[in-house]
PDB file of C-alpha atoms in Angstrom:
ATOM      1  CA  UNK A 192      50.211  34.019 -33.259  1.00  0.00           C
ATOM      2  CA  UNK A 193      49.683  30.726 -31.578  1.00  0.00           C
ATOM      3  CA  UNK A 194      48.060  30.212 -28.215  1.00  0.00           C
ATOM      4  CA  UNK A 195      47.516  27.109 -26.290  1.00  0.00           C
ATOM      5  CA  UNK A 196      44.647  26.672 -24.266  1.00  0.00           C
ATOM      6  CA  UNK A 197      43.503  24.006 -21.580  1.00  0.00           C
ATOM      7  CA  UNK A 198      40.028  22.851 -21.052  1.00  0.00           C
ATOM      8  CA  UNK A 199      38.850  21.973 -17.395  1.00  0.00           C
ATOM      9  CA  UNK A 200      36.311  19.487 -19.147  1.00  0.00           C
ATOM     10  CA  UNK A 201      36.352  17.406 -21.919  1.00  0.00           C
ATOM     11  CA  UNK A 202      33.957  18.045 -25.269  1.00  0.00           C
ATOM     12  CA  UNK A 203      32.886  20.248 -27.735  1.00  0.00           C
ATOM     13  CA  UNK A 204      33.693  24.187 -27.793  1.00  0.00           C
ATOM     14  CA  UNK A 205      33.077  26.832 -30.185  1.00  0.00           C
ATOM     15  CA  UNK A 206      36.212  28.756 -30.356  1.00  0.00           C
ATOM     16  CA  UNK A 207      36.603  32.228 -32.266  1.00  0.00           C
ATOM     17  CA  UNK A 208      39.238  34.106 -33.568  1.00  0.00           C
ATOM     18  CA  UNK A 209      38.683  37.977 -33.982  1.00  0.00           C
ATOM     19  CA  UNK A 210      41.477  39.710 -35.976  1.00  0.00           C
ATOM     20  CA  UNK A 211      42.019  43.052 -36.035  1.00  0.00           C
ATOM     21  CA  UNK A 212      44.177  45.905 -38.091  1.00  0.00           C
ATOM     22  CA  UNK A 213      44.543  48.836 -36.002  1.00  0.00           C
ATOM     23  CA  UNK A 214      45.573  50.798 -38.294  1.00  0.00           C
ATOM     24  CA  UNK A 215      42.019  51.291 -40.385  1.00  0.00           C
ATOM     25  CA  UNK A 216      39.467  52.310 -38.108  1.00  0.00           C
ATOM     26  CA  UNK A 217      36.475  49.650 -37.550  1.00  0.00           C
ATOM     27  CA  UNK A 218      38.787  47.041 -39.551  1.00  0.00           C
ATOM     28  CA  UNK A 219      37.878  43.657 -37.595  1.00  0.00           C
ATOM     29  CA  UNK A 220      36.906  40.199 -38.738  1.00  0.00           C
ATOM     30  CA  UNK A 221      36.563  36.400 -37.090  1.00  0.00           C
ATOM     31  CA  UNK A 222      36.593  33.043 -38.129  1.00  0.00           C
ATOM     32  CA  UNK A 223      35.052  30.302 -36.189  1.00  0.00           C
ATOM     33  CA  UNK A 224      35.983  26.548 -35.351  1.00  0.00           C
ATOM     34  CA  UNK A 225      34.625  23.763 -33.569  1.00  0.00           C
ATOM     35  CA  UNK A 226      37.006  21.731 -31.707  1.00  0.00           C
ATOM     36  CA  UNK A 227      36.570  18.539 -29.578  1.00  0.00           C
ATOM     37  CA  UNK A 228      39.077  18.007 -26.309  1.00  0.00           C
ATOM     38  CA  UNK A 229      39.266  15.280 -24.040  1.00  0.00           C
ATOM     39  CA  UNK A 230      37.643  12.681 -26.298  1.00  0.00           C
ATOM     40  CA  UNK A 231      38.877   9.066 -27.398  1.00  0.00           C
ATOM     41  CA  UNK A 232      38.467   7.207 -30.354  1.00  0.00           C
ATOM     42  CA  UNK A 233      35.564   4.877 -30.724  1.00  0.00           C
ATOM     43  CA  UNK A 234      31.619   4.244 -31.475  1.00  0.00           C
ATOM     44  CA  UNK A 235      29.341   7.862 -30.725  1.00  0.00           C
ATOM     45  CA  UNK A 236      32.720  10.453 -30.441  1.00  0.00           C
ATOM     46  CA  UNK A 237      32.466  13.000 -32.574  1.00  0.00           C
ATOM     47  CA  UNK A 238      35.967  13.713 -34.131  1.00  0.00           C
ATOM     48  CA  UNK A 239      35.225  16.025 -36.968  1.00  0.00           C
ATOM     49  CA  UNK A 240      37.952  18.885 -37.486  1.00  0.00           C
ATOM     50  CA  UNK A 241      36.344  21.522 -40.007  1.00  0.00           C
ATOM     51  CA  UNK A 242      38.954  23.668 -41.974  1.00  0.00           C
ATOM     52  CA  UNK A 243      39.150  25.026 -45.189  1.00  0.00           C
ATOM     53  CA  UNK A 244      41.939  27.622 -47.297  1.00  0.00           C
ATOM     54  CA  UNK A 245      41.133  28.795 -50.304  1.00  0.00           C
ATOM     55  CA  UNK A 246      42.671  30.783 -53.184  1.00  0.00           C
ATOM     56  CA  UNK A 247      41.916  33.969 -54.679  1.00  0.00           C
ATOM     57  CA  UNK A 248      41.666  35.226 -58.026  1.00  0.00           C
ATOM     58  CA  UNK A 249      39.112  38.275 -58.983  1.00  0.00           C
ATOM     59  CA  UNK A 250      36.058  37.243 -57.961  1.00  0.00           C
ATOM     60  CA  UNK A 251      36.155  33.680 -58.207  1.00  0.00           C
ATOM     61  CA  UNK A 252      37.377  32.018 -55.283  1.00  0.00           C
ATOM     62  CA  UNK A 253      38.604  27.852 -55.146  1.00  0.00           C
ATOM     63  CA  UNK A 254      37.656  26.268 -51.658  1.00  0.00           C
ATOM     64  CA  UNK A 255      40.143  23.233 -50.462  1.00  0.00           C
ATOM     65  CA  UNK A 256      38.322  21.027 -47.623  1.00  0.00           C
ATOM     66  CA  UNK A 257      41.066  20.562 -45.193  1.00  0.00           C
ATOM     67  CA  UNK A 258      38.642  18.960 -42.793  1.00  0.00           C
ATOM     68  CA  UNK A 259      39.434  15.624 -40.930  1.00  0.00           C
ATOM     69  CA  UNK A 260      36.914  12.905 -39.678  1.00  0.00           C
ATOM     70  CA  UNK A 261      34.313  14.249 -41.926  1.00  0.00           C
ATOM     71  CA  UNK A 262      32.528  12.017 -44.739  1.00  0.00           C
ATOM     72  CA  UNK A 263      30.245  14.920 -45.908  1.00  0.00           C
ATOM     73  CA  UNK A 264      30.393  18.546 -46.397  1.00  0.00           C
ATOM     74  CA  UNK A 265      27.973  21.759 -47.322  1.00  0.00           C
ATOM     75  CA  UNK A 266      29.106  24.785 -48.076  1.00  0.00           C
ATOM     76  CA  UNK A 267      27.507  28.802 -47.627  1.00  0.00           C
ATOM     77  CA  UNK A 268      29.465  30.740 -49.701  1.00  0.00           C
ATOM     78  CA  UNK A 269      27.863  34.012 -47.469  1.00  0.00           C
ATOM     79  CA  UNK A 270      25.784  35.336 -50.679  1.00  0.00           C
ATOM     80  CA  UNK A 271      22.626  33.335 -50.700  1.00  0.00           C
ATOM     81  CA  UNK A 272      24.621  30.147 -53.115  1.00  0.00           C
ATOM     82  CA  UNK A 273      25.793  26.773 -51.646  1.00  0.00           C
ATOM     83  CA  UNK A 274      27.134  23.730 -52.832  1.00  0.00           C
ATOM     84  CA  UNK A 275      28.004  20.168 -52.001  1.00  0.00           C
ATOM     85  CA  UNK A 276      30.857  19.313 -53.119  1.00  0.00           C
ATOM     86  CA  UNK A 277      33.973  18.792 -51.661  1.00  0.00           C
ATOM     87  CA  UNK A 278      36.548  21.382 -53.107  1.00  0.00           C
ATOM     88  CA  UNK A 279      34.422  23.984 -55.157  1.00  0.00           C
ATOM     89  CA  UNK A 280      35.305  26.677 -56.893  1.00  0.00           C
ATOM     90  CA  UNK A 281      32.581  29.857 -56.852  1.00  0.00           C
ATOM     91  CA  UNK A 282      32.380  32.984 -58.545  1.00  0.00           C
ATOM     92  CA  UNK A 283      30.648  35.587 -56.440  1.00  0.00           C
ATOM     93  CA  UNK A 284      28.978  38.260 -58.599  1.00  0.00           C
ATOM     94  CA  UNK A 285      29.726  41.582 -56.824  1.00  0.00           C
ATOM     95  CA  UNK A 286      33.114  42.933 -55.090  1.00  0.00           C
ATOM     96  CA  UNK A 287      32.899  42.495 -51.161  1.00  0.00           C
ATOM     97  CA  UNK A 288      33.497  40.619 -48.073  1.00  0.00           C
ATOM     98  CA  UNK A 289      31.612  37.324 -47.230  1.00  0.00           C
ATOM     99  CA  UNK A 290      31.555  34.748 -44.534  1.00  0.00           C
ATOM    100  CA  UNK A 291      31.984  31.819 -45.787  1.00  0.00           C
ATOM    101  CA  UNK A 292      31.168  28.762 -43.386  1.00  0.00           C
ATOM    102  CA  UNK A 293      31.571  25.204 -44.557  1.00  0.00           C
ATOM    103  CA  UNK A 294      29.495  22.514 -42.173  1.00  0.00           C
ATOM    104  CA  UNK A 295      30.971  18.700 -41.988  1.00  0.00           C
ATOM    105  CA  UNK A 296      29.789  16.094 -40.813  1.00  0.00           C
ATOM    106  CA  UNK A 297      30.188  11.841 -39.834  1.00  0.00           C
ATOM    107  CA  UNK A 298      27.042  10.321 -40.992  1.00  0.00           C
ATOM    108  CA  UNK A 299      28.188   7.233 -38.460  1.00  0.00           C
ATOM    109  CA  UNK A 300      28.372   9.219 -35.455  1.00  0.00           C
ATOM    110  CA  UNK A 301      24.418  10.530 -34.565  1.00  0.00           C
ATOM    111  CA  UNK A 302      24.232  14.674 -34.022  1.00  0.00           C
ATOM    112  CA  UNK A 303      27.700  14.688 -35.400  1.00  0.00           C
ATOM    113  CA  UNK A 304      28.133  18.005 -37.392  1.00  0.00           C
ATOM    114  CA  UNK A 305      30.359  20.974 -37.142  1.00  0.00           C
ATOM    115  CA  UNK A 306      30.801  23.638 -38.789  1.00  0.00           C
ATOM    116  CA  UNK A 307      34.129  26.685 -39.718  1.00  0.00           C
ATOM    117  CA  UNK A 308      33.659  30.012 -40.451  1.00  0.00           C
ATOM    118  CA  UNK A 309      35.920  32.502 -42.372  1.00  0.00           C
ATOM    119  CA  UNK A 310      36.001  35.918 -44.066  1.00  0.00           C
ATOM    120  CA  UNK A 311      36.725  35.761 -48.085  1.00  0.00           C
ATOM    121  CA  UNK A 312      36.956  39.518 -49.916  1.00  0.00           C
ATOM    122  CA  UNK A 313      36.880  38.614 -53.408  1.00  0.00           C
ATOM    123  CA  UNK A 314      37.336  41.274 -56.856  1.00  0.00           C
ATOM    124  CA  UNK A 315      38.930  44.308 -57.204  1.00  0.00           C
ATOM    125  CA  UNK A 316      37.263  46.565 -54.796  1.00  0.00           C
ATOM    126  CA  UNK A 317      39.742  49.605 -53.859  1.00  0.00           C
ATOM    127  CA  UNK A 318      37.018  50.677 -51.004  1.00  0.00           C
ATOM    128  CA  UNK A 319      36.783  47.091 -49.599  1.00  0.00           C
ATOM    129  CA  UNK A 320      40.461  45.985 -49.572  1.00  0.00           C
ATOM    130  CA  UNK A 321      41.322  49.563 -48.829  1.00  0.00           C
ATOM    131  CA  UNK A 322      39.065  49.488 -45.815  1.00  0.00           C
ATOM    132  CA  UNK A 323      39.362  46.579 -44.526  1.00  0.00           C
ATOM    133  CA  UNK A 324      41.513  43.982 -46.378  1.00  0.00           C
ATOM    134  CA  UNK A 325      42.336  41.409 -43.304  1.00  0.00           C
ATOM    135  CA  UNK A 326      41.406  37.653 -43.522  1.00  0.00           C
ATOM    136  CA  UNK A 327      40.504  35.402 -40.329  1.00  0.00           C
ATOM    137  CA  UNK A 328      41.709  31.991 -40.440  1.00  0.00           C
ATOM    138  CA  UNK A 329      43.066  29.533 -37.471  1.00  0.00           C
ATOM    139  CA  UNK A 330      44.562  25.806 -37.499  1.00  0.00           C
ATOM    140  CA  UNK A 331      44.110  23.493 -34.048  1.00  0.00           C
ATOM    141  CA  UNK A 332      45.706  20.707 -32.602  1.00  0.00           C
ATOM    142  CA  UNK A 333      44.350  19.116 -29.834  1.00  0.00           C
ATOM    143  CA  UNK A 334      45.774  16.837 -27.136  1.00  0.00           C
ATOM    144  CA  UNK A 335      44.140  15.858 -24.370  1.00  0.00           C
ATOM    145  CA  UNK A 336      41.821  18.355 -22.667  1.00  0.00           C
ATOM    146  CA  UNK A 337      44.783  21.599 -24.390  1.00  0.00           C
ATOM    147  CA  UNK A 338      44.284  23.055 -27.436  1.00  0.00           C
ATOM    148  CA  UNK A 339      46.609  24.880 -29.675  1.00  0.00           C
ATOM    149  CA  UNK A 340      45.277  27.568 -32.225  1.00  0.00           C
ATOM    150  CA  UNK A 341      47.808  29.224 -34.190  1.00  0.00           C
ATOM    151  CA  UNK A 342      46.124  32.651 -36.213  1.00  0.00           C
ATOM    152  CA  UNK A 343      46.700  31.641 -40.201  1.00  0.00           C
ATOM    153  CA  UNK A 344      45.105  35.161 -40.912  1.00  0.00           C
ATOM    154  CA  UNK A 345      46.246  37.717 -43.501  1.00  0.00           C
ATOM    155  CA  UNK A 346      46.570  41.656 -43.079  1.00  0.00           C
ATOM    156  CA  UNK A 347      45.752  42.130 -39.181  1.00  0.00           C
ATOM    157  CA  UNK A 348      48.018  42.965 -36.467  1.00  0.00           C
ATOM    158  CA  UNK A 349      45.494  41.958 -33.586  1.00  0.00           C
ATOM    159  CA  UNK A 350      43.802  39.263 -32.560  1.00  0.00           C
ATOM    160  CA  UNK A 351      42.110  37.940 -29.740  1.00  0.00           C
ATOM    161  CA  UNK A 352      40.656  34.380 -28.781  1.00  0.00           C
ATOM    162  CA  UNK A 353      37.285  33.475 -27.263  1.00  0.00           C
ATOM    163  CA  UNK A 354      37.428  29.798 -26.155  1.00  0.00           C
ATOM    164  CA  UNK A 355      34.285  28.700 -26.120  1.00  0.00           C
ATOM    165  CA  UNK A 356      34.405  27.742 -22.427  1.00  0.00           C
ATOM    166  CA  UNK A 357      33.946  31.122 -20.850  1.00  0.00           C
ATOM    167  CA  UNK A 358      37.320  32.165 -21.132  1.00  0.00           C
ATOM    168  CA  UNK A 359      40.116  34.672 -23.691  1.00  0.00           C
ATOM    169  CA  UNK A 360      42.900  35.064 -24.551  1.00  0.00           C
ATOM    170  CA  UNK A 361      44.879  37.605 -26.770  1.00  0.00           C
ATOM    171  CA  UNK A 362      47.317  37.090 -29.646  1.00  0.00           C
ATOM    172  CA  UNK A 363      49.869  39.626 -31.358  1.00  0.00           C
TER     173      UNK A 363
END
């Protein structure tokens, strides 16, 4: 689902993304963005757009950086192990669900850091992808003070929107 979204002021918001299958019972997930409205290029503005996908296969899991305005990047993989590097691959040790967040940053711009969140279930757990098997993600485009978020998530048929600013919105 995509929503659009328009900011009384400009700056920085946290927006979140809860998605939801309603067909398992206490089947519910979010992913988490940071997105910037109202600004204009030049010295001190933070433009930093964190994203990341990443494919699947067991247990090991390889991480693409689709972050813009970013010169640096550190990733939680959600059990205790980080890294660096700009697209890693990491094999988790146990079946499960983990939020993964990746932080990015512009060293030239002073405070400027920002960080997106996702759920990753890696291996072949039957009780974990049985459960709950659905996968937050969300893309933004931003013009002006309005936002568009369009839902990139797997296996939900919910999802609902908090934009950072005090207000929500609802999806599919």
């Amino acid at each position: 689902s995509t929503v659009a979204h328009t900011y009384t002021n400009g700056g920085g918001f946290n927006v979140r993304l809860v998605v939801i299958d309603s067909t398992k019972a206490t089947c519910a997930r979010e992913a988490k963005n940071f997105v910037q409205v109202g600004a204009t290029s030049g010295a001190g503005v933070c433009l930093v757009n964190p994203n990341f996908t990443f494919i699947l296969d067991g247990k090991t899991v390889s991480f693409t950086n689709a972050s813009t305005g970013a010169n640096k990047q550190y990733w939680d993989f959600g059990d205790g192990t980080f890294s660096s590097e700009a697209n890693p691959t990491h094999t988790y040790t146990k079946d499960g669900g983990y939020n993964v967040k990746l932080n990015t940053g512009d060293s030239t711009v002073a405070g400027c850091f920002k960080n997106f969140m996702s759920f990753v279930t890696v291996g072949s757990s039957g009780t974990i992808g049985s459960i709950c098997s659905v996968n937050p993600s969300f893309t933004s485009f931003v013009e002006g003070k309005t936002a568009k978020f369009q839902s990139t998530s797997t296996g939900s048929n919910k999802t609902g929107w908090d934009f950072g600013d005090g207000t929500y919105g609802k999806g599919d």
